[in-house]
């Protein structure tokens, strides 16, 4: 390896750069187009990822001329990139980013006690929410337990059987169904639970700070009912 | 007897500064990796709106993405020019890159303002916090790049010969940084706007 | 060009305090790193002694609980970021260019910048004691405990900004050493002919540049939460406390290897030298290091076994964590194999290295115990973990660092440390260390939580806590013994000679302390342990010379030295001012950033020549180069004598 054999000898010409620029523009246009084509919705995400990887590669290989440069540079850059991809895909997996799609209407249900590969998605179309959610309440208690996680309750409250509900800022919800009736004079268990969600500050369990936010407005009516009946069922 | 000078005598034959630049870019992957991962983790966890689909303006951002891509194209042309010792073309293209970079930043300022008017600030919800942090730090990288390129532009009048040294190494390094900022945007555009924004 | 260079004359003085302030010499920067880090090490040690005093008896009230929280936070932060890492950096700086046959690091000014920025970060962090209270949330600063909601006051802000500054310093240094090791090796030194310490430095630096950006982002998020009201860790807005833990430990676990790999490198230099055998299985030691560095990215969640990641995640991270014990175990066998049937020289350096192996095995074994998620569920946040981390970081890193100090002190100063005092130092450290930390295993298994302010006598923890406190003070005494040893040595004339240990690597081929240009002639490397093989190959007659390097050929040389510079210091100063500004005043932020930016501009516009002609020392070097070979050594010896005269 001599110093004089620099990389610039076989660098691409401005024409190549121009072609690369055109490809980049065209791919970007395709990407934006894909977003608006309803027919492609199901394969949109993989398609967009592939296209942006191509763009990424063109810039790195041609504009940053890694293709023509010493391989050590490639090692340094792709080494960093690989570690980043590895670590953060692992982090995202731990946060279940891939298993629960960004679409908020879909709640991912995870099997109890860590039985893997048993994931089903209960799709709740907003239009038909009454029936589906009612069904969910009656069929599978665990799925409503997931509402607890999906709506963020689990960040502060713990329920032993729900893997995502492990918070400690608020009281544990284990056995809330049987405890609730004894909390406040004149309130039945169900009324107490309703009140606790609708106006969290009305009664604060001893030893905890009054920090629970008003979250009722983030729930649809059916979700709220579902949540209440789930909490009632925790004995 | 050959005089040893540290710039030309290295174990691998590669320039120190260029190695440093690539090591830095490898490291910066981790920086943006952390920010993008944070964005993805929080993207559907906001308790109150607005959510991405409400507010992200894909047509406008497509234009600013186009601007940034073209700035990369100009950057590579200016590097090509300095490699040939063509100072005039170098100055034209680098000025073009600077202007394109400023245009991109202008779009970003416009976007941030629009969002604020529509009720999204970093304090509104998790989407706001993560979005402004991620794109804000990208914008900070672009700003730094603009300052760097402007310094090179100024230096091209002050001392053109130094700038031409080692086939325009100083320009090469700035260009690598600029393209890196561009590829980060390619990822952000896809992940935040195209996939997350509809 | 002319006009610019006349504006930015580079400083030329090597003398006095000014000479140290503008220095870019890797040896001087290494010494600065070492001395500063050792001072911080003692500060962190004092904090530990306060804690041990408080815990010596049940229900003591030596300090308030609030101060106690600050003590353990600052103790952890100081020891990791201000003591062990920079003590490692001291060796990187001083030794690496010597081991690879270079005249300096690749970016001497950046190197100076790293040091000054480290110093700025250390001062900034420790000044929090006097400016409203030190940070108090533990060294991993879990959010949301560190958010404004639960933690008012400046302490956490000091912690955040302090770590950011230290991060800049570490990143700059790590980039520098990657480029130096890749690009400044002497001709012939292929990767597999590099000394192990150089290898471990390279791996450490790679880990550093990949790990620090993650903590940088985590700290930025926390800072924004505290200062600008963002919601990253605000649970009522859906912010997730687990996110902080993940970001922190994605950084934090590689950080553990950043702390231990240099130690492994030092031990791998010391053991072969004093066993009079080459390192057993050199390629395997290197490969194990590489595997540790890579696996280190896949184990971080073992710090989070009890947060409820679910059984699959816990099982996966249990497996990866246990897997990392394999390359580590391999290294231990390599070290034992190195000593096996060697003619061991049991001096202080060797004793500390052997101590390292013993203590590191214990720390490693308790590590394997809590690599199992189920077993960790019992041990999490107890003194068992405290025992483990100290067996790894004190019994591991600090023992190795002391070993390195005894080993390289003669090279750095030209003076040997006293062996008698050194052995007393070792005995006290070894006994004190085990007295202090072994009982913590019992305390932990007995349920004593870490970071408790006090405990009741009824808990049955009295005895072992008292023993532990005795041990801690014994360590304190051992440090005083060490300081006495250093002070005593510094007063005597140079007695080390070039190669007091019959060393194996290139640094022993030049005089002690090395001349400012290190190698009058860049060596040609042919083998691993090149200096050893040169000495014993029998082909070349060896000319022992006082204060000069071996000259294998008669070529004339042209020595270039990096020019000195004011600007690294100013750039770091700007960062320090800006960091205080973040606490107290926006004006200071602007001023500080302006100073840093101006310094960076001035830095890049400084005359690019590697040295200015008026530079007296490079004149000396040139003069030496122009002399005939035979006359050179005498002239060098003469110059060295006069330069020692200058120091006085």
CSV table of N, CA and C in Angstrom, one decimal, chain A residues 1-4 6-8 11-14 17-19 21-22 24-25 28 31-32 35-36 44-45 48-49 52-53 55-57 59-60 62-66 69-70 72-74 76-77 79-81 83-85 87-88 91-92 95 97-98 100-104 150-152 213-215 218, chain B residues 7-15 18-20 22-23 25-27 29-38 40-45 47-48 51 57-59 62 65-66 69-70 72-73 76-77 79-80 84 166-167 172 175-177 179-180 182-184 186-187 189-190 193-196 198:
chain,number,residue,atom,x,y,z
A,1,UNK,N,0.8,-1.2,0.0
A,1,UNK,CA,0.0,0.0,0.0
A,1,UNK,C,0.9,1.2,0.0
A,2,UNK,N,0.9,1.9,-1.1
A,2,UNK,CA,1.7,3.1,-1.1
A,2,UNK,C,0.8,4.3,-1.0
A,3,UNK,N,1.3,5.4,-0.4
A,3,UNK,CA,0.5,6.6,-0.2
A,3,UNK,C,0.1,7.2,-1.5
A,4,UNK,N,0.9,7.1,-2.5
A,4,UNK,CA,0.6,7.8,-3.8
A,4,UNK,C,-0.6,7.2,-4.5
A,6,UNK,N,-3.5,6.9,-4.5
A,6,UNK,CA,-4.7,7.5,-3.8
A,6,UNK,C,-6.0,7.0,-4.5
A,7,UNK,N,-7.0,7.3,-3.8
A,7,UNK,CA,-8.3,6.8,-4.3
A,7,UNK,C,-8.9,7.6,-5.5
A,8,UNK,N,-8.3,8.8,-5.7
A,8,UNK,CA,-8.9,9.7,-6.6
A,8,UNK,C,-8.7,9.3,-8.1
A,11,UNK,N,-11.9,7.6,-9.3
A,11,UNK,CA,-13.2,8.2,-8.9
A,11,UNK,C,-14.1,8.4,-10.0
A,12,UNK,N,-15.4,8.3,-9.7
A,12,UNK,CA,-16.4,8.5,-10.8
A,12,UNK,C,-16.4,9.9,-11.4
A,13,UNK,N,-16.9,10.0,-12.5
A,13,UNK,CA,-17.0,11.3,-13.2
A,13,UNK,C,-18.2,12.0,-12.8
A,14,UNK,N,-18.3,13.3,-13.0
A,14,UNK,CA,-19.5,14.1,-12.7
A,14,UNK,C,-20.8,13.4,-13.3
A,17,UNK,N,-22.0,10.9,-11.0
A,17,UNK,CA,-22.7,11.6,-9.9
A,17,UNK,C,-24.1,12.1,-10.2
A,18,UNK,N,-24.2,12.6,-11.5
A,18,UNK,CA,-25.5,13.0,-11.9
A,18,UNK,C,-26.5,11.9,-12.0
A,19,UNK,N,-26.0,10.8,-12.6
A,19,UNK,CA,-26.9,9.6,-12.6
A,19,UNK,C,-27.4,9.2,-11.2
A,21,UNK,N,-27.6,11.0,-8.7
A,21,UNK,CA,-28.6,12.0,-8.2
A,21,UNK,C,-29.9,11.8,-8.7
A,22,UNK,N,-30.0,11.4,-10.0
A,22,UNK,CA,-31.3,11.2,-10.7
A,22,UNK,C,-32.0,10.0,-10.0
A,24,UNK,N,-31.5,8.8,-7.1
A,24,UNK,CA,-32.0,9.2,-5.7
A,24,UNK,C,-33.3,10.0,-5.8
A,25,UNK,N,-33.4,10.9,-6.7
A,25,UNK,CA,-34.7,11.7,-6.8
A,25,UNK,C,-35.8,10.8,-7.2
A,28,UNK,N,-36.9,8.6,-4.4
A,28,UNK,CA,-37.7,9.4,-3.4
A,28,UNK,C,-39.1,9.7,-3.9
A,31,UNK,N,-41.0,6.6,-3.4
A,31,UNK,CA,-41.4,6.4,-2.0
A,31,UNK,C,-42.6,7.2,-1.6
A,32,UNK,N,-42.6,8.4,-2.0
A,32,UNK,CA,-43.7,9.3,-1.6
A,32,UNK,C,-44.9,8.8,-2.3
A,35,UNK,N,-46.7,5.8,-0.5
A,35,UNK,CA,-47.5,6.1,0.7
A,35,UNK,C,-48.9,6.4,0.3
A,36,UNK,N,-49.2,7.0,-0.9
A,36,UNK,CA,-50.5,7.3,-1.2
A,36,UNK,C,-51.3,6.3,-2.0
A,44,UNK,N,-46.2,-1.9,2.3
A,44,UNK,CA,-45.6,-0.5,2.2
A,44,UNK,C,-44.3,-0.5,3.1
A,45,UNK,N,-44.4,-1.0,4.3
A,45,UNK,CA,-43.2,-0.8,5.2
A,45,UNK,C,-42.0,-1.5,4.6
A,48,UNK,N,-40.7,0.4,1.6
A,48,UNK,CA,-40.1,1.7,1.9
A,48,UNK,C,-38.7,1.4,2.5
A,49,UNK,N,-38.6,0.4,3.3
A,49,UNK,CA,-37.3,0.1,3.9
A,49,UNK,C,-36.3,-0.3,2.8
A,52,UNK,N,-35.2,2.8,0.9
A,52,UNK,CA,-34.3,3.8,1.5
A,52,UNK,C,-33.0,3.2,1.7
A,53,UNK,N,-32.9,1.8,1.9
A,53,UNK,CA,-31.6,1.2,2.0
A,53,UNK,C,-30.8,1.4,0.7
A,55,UNK,N,-31.2,3.9,-1.4
A,55,UNK,CA,-30.7,5.3,-1.4
A,55,UNK,C,-29.5,5.5,-0.5
A,56,UNK,N,-29.6,4.9,0.7
A,56,UNK,CA,-28.5,5.0,1.6
A,56,UNK,C,-27.2,4.4,1.0
A,57,UNK,N,-27.3,3.3,0.3
A,57,UNK,CA,-26.2,2.6,-0.3
A,57,UNK,C,-25.6,3.5,-1.4
A,59,UNK,N,-25.6,6.8,-1.7
A,59,UNK,CA,-24.9,7.9,-1.2
A,59,UNK,C,-23.6,7.4,-0.6
A,60,UNK,N,-23.6,6.3,0.2
A,60,UNK,CA,-22.4,5.9,0.9
A,60,UNK,C,-21.4,5.4,-0.2
A,62,UNK,N,-21.1,5.9,-3.6
A,62,UNK,CA,-20.7,6.8,-4.6
A,62,UNK,C,-20.3,8.2,-4.1
A,63,UNK,N,-21.2,8.8,-3.4
A,63,UNK,CA,-20.9,10.2,-3.0
A,63,UNK,C,-19.8,10.2,-1.9
A,64,UNK,N,-19.9,9.2,-1.0
A,64,UNK,CA,-18.9,9.1,0.0
A,64,UNK,C,-17.7,8.2,-0.5
A,65,UNK,N,-17.8,7.8,-1.7
A,65,UNK,CA,-16.9,7.0,-2.5
A,65,UNK,C,-16.2,5.9,-1.7
A,66,UNK,N,-17.0,5.2,-0.8
A,66,UNK,CA,-16.5,4.0,-0.1
A,66,UNK,C,-16.2,2.9,-1.1
A,69,UNK,N,-12.7,3.5,-2.2
A,69,UNK,CA,-11.7,3.8,-1.2
A,69,UNK,C,-11.1,2.6,-0.6
A,70,UNK,N,-10.2,2.8,0.3
A,70,UNK,CA,-9.6,1.8,1.1
A,70,UNK,C,-10.6,1.0,1.9
A,72,UNK,N,-10.5,-0.2,4.7
A,72,UNK,CA,-10.5,0.1,6.2
A,72,UNK,C,-11.6,1.1,6.5
A,73,UNK,N,-11.8,2.0,5.6
A,73,UNK,CA,-12.9,3.0,5.8
A,73,UNK,C,-14.2,2.3,5.9
A,74,UNK,N,-14.4,1.4,5.0
A,74,UNK,CA,-15.7,0.6,5.0
A,74,UNK,C,-15.8,-0.1,6.3
A,76,UNK,N,-14.6,0.7,9.2
A,76,UNK,CA,-14.9,1.6,10.3
A,76,UNK,C,-16.4,2.0,10.3
A,77,UNK,N,-16.8,2.4,9.1
A,77,UNK,CA,-18.2,2.9,9.0
A,77,UNK,C,-19.2,1.8,9.2
A,79,UNK,N,-18.8,-1.1,10.4
A,79,UNK,CA,-18.7,-1.6,11.8
A,79,UNK,C,-19.6,-0.9,12.8
A,80,UNK,N,-19.4,0.4,12.8
A,80,UNK,CA,-20.3,1.3,13.6
A,80,UNK,C,-21.7,1.1,13.3
A,81,UNK,N,-22.0,1.0,12.0
A,81,UNK,CA,-23.4,0.9,11.6
A,81,UNK,C,-24.0,-0.5,12.1
A,83,UNK,N,-23.0,-2.4,14.6
A,83,UNK,CA,-23.2,-2.4,16.1
A,83,UNK,C,-24.5,-1.6,16.4
A,84,UNK,N,-24.7,-0.5,15.7
A,84,UNK,CA,-25.9,0.3,16.0
A,84,UNK,C,-27.1,-0.4,15.6
A,85,UNK,N,-27.1,-1.0,14.4
A,85,UNK,CA,-28.3,-1.8,14.0
A,85,UNK,C,-28.6,-2.9,15.0
A,87,UNK,N,-27.6,-3.4,18.2
A,87,UNK,CA,-28.0,-3.0,19.5
A,87,UNK,C,-29.4,-2.5,19.5
A,88,UNK,N,-29.7,-1.6,18.6
A,88,UNK,CA,-31.0,-0.9,18.7
A,88,UNK,C,-32.2,-1.8,18.2
A,91,UNK,N,-32.9,-3.5,21.2
A,91,UNK,CA,-33.7,-2.7,22.1
A,91,UNK,C,-35.1,-2.6,21.7
A,92,UNK,N,-35.4,-2.3,20.4
A,92,UNK,CA,-36.7,-2.2,19.9
A,92,UNK,C,-37.5,-3.5,20.1
A,95,UNK,N,-38.7,-3.7,23.5
A,95,UNK,CA,-39.9,-2.8,23.7
A,95,UNK,C,-41.1,-3.2,22.9
A,97,UNK,N,-41.6,-3.1,19.8
A,97,UNK,CA,-42.0,-2.2,18.8
A,97,UNK,C,-42.4,-2.9,17.5
A,98,UNK,N,-41.8,-4.0,17.2
A,98,UNK,CA,-42.2,-4.7,16.0
A,98,UNK,C,-43.4,-5.6,16.1
A,100,UNK,N,-46.1,-4.9,18.1
A,100,UNK,CA,-47.3,-4.1,18.1
A,100,UNK,C,-47.2,-3.0,17.1
A,101,UNK,N,-47.9,-3.1,16.0
A,101,UNK,CA,-47.8,-2.1,15.0
A,101,UNK,C,-48.2,-0.7,15.5
A,102,UNK,N,-47.7,0.3,14.8
A,102,UNK,CA,-47.9,1.6,15.3
A,102,UNK,C,-49.4,2.0,15.2
A,103,UNK,N,-50.2,1.3,14.5
A,103,UNK,CA,-51.6,1.5,14.4
A,103,UNK,C,-52.2,1.3,15.7
A,104,UNK,N,-52.7,2.4,16.3
A,104,UNK,CA,-53.2,2.3,17.7
A,104,UNK,C,-54.4,1.4,17.9
A,150,UNK,N,-51.4,-1.4,27.1
A,150,UNK,CA,-51.5,-0.5,25.9
A,150,UNK,C,-51.8,0.9,26.2
A,151,UNK,N,-52.6,1.0,27.3
A,151,UNK,CA,-53.0,2.4,27.7
A,151,UNK,C,-52.1,3.0,28.7
A,152,UNK,N,-51.0,2.3,29.0
A,152,UNK,CA,-50.0,2.9,29.8
A,152,UNK,C,-50.2,2.8,31.3
A,213,UNK,N,-52.5,10.8,36.3
A,213,UNK,CA,-53.1,11.7,35.4
A,213,UNK,C,-54.6,11.3,35.0
A,214,UNK,N,-55.3,12.2,34.5
A,214,UNK,CA,-56.7,12.0,34.1
A,214,UNK,C,-56.5,11.3,32.7
A,215,UNK,N,-56.9,10.0,32.6
A,215,UNK,CA,-56.7,9.2,31.4
A,215,UNK,C,-58.0,8.8,30.8
A,218,UNK,N,-58.7,9.4,27.2
A,218,UNK,CA,-57.9,8.7,26.2
A,218,UNK,C,-58.6,7.3,25.8
B,7,UNK,N,2.7,13.3,7.5
B,7,UNK,CA,1.4,13.2,6.7
B,7,UNK,C,1.5,12.1,5.6
B,8,UNK,N,2.7,11.9,5.2
B,8,UNK,CA,2.8,10.9,4.1
B,8,UNK,C,3.3,9.5,4.5
B,9,UNK,N,3.8,9.5,5.8
B,9,UNK,CA,4.3,8.2,6.2
B,9,UNK,C,3.4,7.6,7.3
B,10,UNK,N,2.5,6.8,6.9
B,10,UNK,CA,1.6,6.2,7.9
B,10,UNK,C,1.6,4.7,7.6
B,11,UNK,N,1.3,3.9,8.6
B,11,UNK,CA,1.3,2.4,8.5
B,11,UNK,C,0.5,1.9,7.3
B,12,UNK,N,-0.7,2.5,7.2
B,12,UNK,CA,-1.6,2.0,6.2
B,12,UNK,C,-1.6,2.8,4.9
B,13,UNK,N,-0.8,3.9,4.9
B,13,UNK,CA,-0.8,4.7,3.7
B,13,UNK,C,-2.0,5.7,3.7
B,14,UNK,N,-2.8,5.6,4.6
B,14,UNK,CA,-4.0,6.4,4.7
B,14,UNK,C,-3.8,7.6,5.5
B,15,UNK,N,-4.5,8.7,5.2
B,15,UNK,CA,-4.4,9.9,5.9
B,15,UNK,C,-5.0,9.8,7.3
B,18,UNK,N,-8.5,11.5,7.6
B,18,UNK,CA,-9.6,10.8,7.0
B,18,UNK,C,-10.0,9.6,7.8
B,19,UNK,N,-9.0,8.9,8.4
B,19,UNK,CA,-9.4,7.8,9.3
B,19,UNK,C,-10.2,8.3,10.4
B,20,UNK,N,-9.8,9.4,11.0
B,20,UNK,CA,-10.5,10.0,12.1
B,20,UNK,C,-12.0,10.3,11.7
B,22,UNK,N,-13.8,8.9,9.4
B,22,UNK,CA,-14.6,7.7,9.2
B,22,UNK,C,-14.9,7.1,10.6
B,23,UNK,N,-14.0,7.1,11.5
B,23,UNK,CA,-14.2,6.6,12.8
B,23,UNK,C,-15.3,7.4,13.5
B,25,UNK,N,-17.7,9.0,11.9
B,25,UNK,CA,-19.0,8.7,11.3
B,25,UNK,C,-19.6,7.4,11.8
B,26,UNK,N,-18.7,6.4,12.0
B,26,UNK,CA,-19.1,5.1,12.6
B,26,UNK,C,-19.7,5.3,14.0
B,27,UNK,N,-19.1,6.2,14.7
B,27,UNK,CA,-19.5,6.5,16.1
B,27,UNK,C,-20.9,7.3,16.1
B,29,UNK,N,-23.2,6.9,14.0
B,29,UNK,CA,-24.3,6.0,13.8
B,29,UNK,C,-24.9,5.6,15.1
B,30,UNK,N,-24.1,5.4,16.1
B,30,UNK,CA,-24.7,5.1,17.4
B,30,UNK,C,-25.5,6.2,18.0
B,31,UNK,N,-25.0,7.5,17.7
B,31,UNK,CA,-25.7,8.6,18.2
B,31,UNK,C,-27.1,8.7,17.6
B,32,UNK,N,-27.2,8.7,16.3
B,32,UNK,CA,-28.5,8.7,15.7
B,32,UNK,C,-29.3,7.5,15.9
B,33,UNK,N,-28.6,6.3,16.0
B,33,UNK,CA,-29.3,5.1,16.3
B,33,UNK,C,-30.1,5.2,17.6
B,34,UNK,N,-29.4,5.8,18.6
B,34,UNK,CA,-30.1,6.0,19.9
B,34,UNK,C,-31.4,6.9,19.8
B,35,UNK,N,-31.2,8.0,19.0
B,35,UNK,CA,-32.3,8.9,18.9
B,35,UNK,C,-33.4,8.3,18.1
B,36,UNK,N,-33.1,7.6,17.0
B,36,UNK,CA,-34.2,7.0,16.2
B,36,UNK,C,-34.9,5.9,17.0
B,37,UNK,N,-34.1,5.1,17.7
B,37,UNK,CA,-34.7,4.1,18.5
B,37,UNK,C,-35.7,4.7,19.6
B,38,UNK,N,-35.2,5.8,20.2
B,38,UNK,CA,-36.1,6.4,21.2
B,38,UNK,C,-37.4,6.9,20.5
B,40,UNK,N,-38.8,5.6,17.8
B,40,UNK,CA,-39.7,4.4,17.5
B,40,UNK,C,-40.4,3.9,18.7
B,41,UNK,N,-39.6,3.8,19.8
B,41,UNK,CA,-40.2,3.3,21.0
B,41,UNK,C,-41.4,4.1,21.5
B,42,UNK,N,-41.3,5.4,21.3
B,42,UNK,CA,-42.3,6.3,21.9
B,42,UNK,C,-43.4,6.6,20.8
B,43,UNK,N,-43.3,6.2,19.6
B,43,UNK,CA,-44.1,6.8,18.6
B,43,UNK,C,-45.6,6.6,18.8
B,44,UNK,N,-46.0,5.4,19.4
B,44,UNK,CA,-47.4,5.2,19.5
B,44,UNK,C,-47.8,5.3,21.0
B,45,UNK,N,-47.0,6.0,21.8
B,45,UNK,CA,-47.2,6.0,23.2
B,45,UNK,C,-47.8,7.3,23.8
B,47,UNK,N,-50.0,10.1,25.1
B,47,UNK,CA,-51.3,9.9,25.7
B,47,UNK,C,-52.3,10.9,25.1
B,48,UNK,N,-51.8,12.1,24.7
B,48,UNK,CA,-52.7,13.1,24.1
B,48,UNK,C,-52.1,13.4,22.7
B,51,UNK,N,-50.9,13.3,17.0
B,51,UNK,CA,-50.1,12.2,16.7
B,51,UNK,C,-49.5,12.4,15.3
B,57,UNK,N,-46.4,16.8,7.4
B,57,UNK,CA,-46.8,17.2,6.1
B,57,UNK,C,-45.8,16.6,5.1
B,58,UNK,N,-46.2,15.5,4.5
B,58,UNK,CA,-45.3,14.7,3.7
B,58,UNK,C,-44.9,15.5,2.4
B,59,UNK,N,-45.9,16.1,1.7
B,59,UNK,CA,-45.5,16.9,0.5
B,59,UNK,C,-44.4,17.9,0.8
B,62,UNK,N,-41.2,16.2,1.5
B,62,UNK,CA,-40.6,15.6,0.3
B,62,UNK,C,-39.7,16.7,-0.4
B,65,UNK,N,-36.6,17.2,1.5
B,65,UNK,CA,-35.7,16.0,1.2
B,65,UNK,C,-35.0,16.1,-0.1
B,66,UNK,N,-35.8,16.6,-1.1
B,66,UNK,CA,-35.2,16.8,-2.4
B,66,UNK,C,-34.1,17.8,-2.4
B,69,UNK,N,-31.0,16.2,-0.8
B,69,UNK,CA,-30.3,15.3,-1.8
B,69,UNK,C,-29.5,16.0,-2.8
B,70,UNK,N,-30.1,17.1,-3.3
B,70,UNK,CA,-29.4,17.9,-4.4
B,70,UNK,C,-28.2,18.6,-3.8
B,72,UNK,N,-26.3,17.3,-1.6
B,72,UNK,CA,-25.3,16.2,-1.6
B,72,UNK,C,-24.6,16.1,-3.0
B,73,UNK,N,-25.5,16.2,-4.0
B,73,UNK,CA,-25.0,16.2,-5.4
B,73,UNK,C,-24.0,17.3,-5.7
B,76,UNK,N,-20.7,16.8,-4.0
B,76,UNK,CA,-19.8,15.8,-4.6
B,76,UNK,C,-19.2,16.5,-5.9
B,77,UNK,N,-19.9,17.4,-6.5
B,77,UNK,CA,-19.3,18.1,-7.6
B,77,UNK,C,-18.2,19.0,-7.2
B,79,UNK,N,-16.3,18.6,-4.6
B,79,UNK,CA,-15.2,17.8,-4.3
B,79,UNK,C,-14.4,17.4,-5.6
B,80,UNK,N,-15.2,17.1,-6.6
B,80,UNK,CA,-14.7,16.7,-7.9
B,80,UNK,C,-13.9,17.9,-8.5
B,84,UNK,N,-9.6,18.4,-9.2
B,84,UNK,CA,-9.0,18.8,-10.4
B,84,UNK,C,-8.3,20.2,-10.3
B,166,UNK,N,-3.3,17.4,-1.0
B,166,UNK,CA,-3.8,16.0,-0.9
B,166,UNK,C,-5.1,15.8,-1.6
B,167,UNK,N,-5.2,16.4,-2.9
B,167,UNK,CA,-6.4,16.2,-3.7
B,167,UNK,C,-7.6,16.8,-2.9
B,172,UNK,N,-12.8,17.0,1.1
B,172,UNK,CA,-13.2,15.6,1.2
B,172,UNK,C,-13.9,15.3,2.5
B,175,UNK,N,-17.1,17.0,3.0
B,175,UNK,CA,-18.1,16.3,2.1
B,175,UNK,C,-18.6,15.0,2.7
B,176,UNK,N,-17.6,14.3,3.3
B,176,UNK,CA,-18.1,13.0,4.0
B,176,UNK,C,-19.1,13.3,5.1
B,177,UNK,N,-18.8,14.3,5.9
B,177,UNK,CA,-19.7,14.7,6.9
B,177,UNK,C,-21.0,15.1,6.3
B,179,UNK,N,-22.5,14.3,3.5
B,179,UNK,CA,-23.2,13.2,2.9
B,179,UNK,C,-23.8,12.3,4.1
B,180,UNK,N,-23.0,12.2,5.2
B,180,UNK,CA,-23.5,11.4,6.3
B,180,UNK,C,-24.8,12.1,6.8
B,182,UNK,N,-26.8,13.7,5.2
B,182,UNK,CA,-27.8,13.4,4.2
B,182,UNK,C,-28.4,12.0,4.4
B,183,UNK,N,-27.5,11.0,4.6
B,183,UNK,CA,-28.1,9.6,4.8
B,183,UNK,C,-28.8,9.5,6.1
B,184,UNK,N,-28.5,10.2,7.1
B,184,UNK,CA,-29.3,10.2,8.3
B,184,UNK,C,-30.7,10.7,8.0
B,186,UNK,N,-32.1,10.5,5.1
B,186,UNK,CA,-32.8,9.5,4.3
B,186,UNK,C,-33.5,8.5,5.2
B,187,UNK,N,-32.9,8.1,6.3
B,187,UNK,CA,-33.5,7.2,7.3
B,187,UNK,C,-34.6,7.9,8.0
B,189,UNK,N,-36.4,10.4,7.1
B,189,UNK,CA,-37.5,10.7,6.2
B,189,UNK,C,-38.4,9.4,6.0
B,190,UNK,N,-37.7,8.3,5.9
B,190,UNK,CA,-38.5,7.0,5.7
B,190,UNK,C,-39.2,6.6,7.0
B,193,UNK,N,-41.4,10.1,8.6
B,193,UNK,CA,-42.4,10.7,7.8
B,193,UNK,C,-43.2,9.6,7.0
B,194,UNK,N,-42.5,8.8,6.2
B,194,UNK,CA,-43.3,7.9,5.3
B,194,UNK,C,-43.9,6.8,6.0
B,195,UNK,N,-43.2,6.1,6.9
B,195,UNK,CA,-43.8,5.0,7.6
B,195,UNK,C,-44.7,5.4,8.8
B,196,UNK,N,-44.1,6.4,9.5
B,196,UNK,CA,-44.9,6.8,10.7
B,196,UNK,C,-45.9,7.9,10.5
B,198,UNK,N,-48.3,8.3,8.2
B,198,UNK,CA,-49.6,8.1,7.6
B,198,UNK,C,-50.5,7.1,8.4
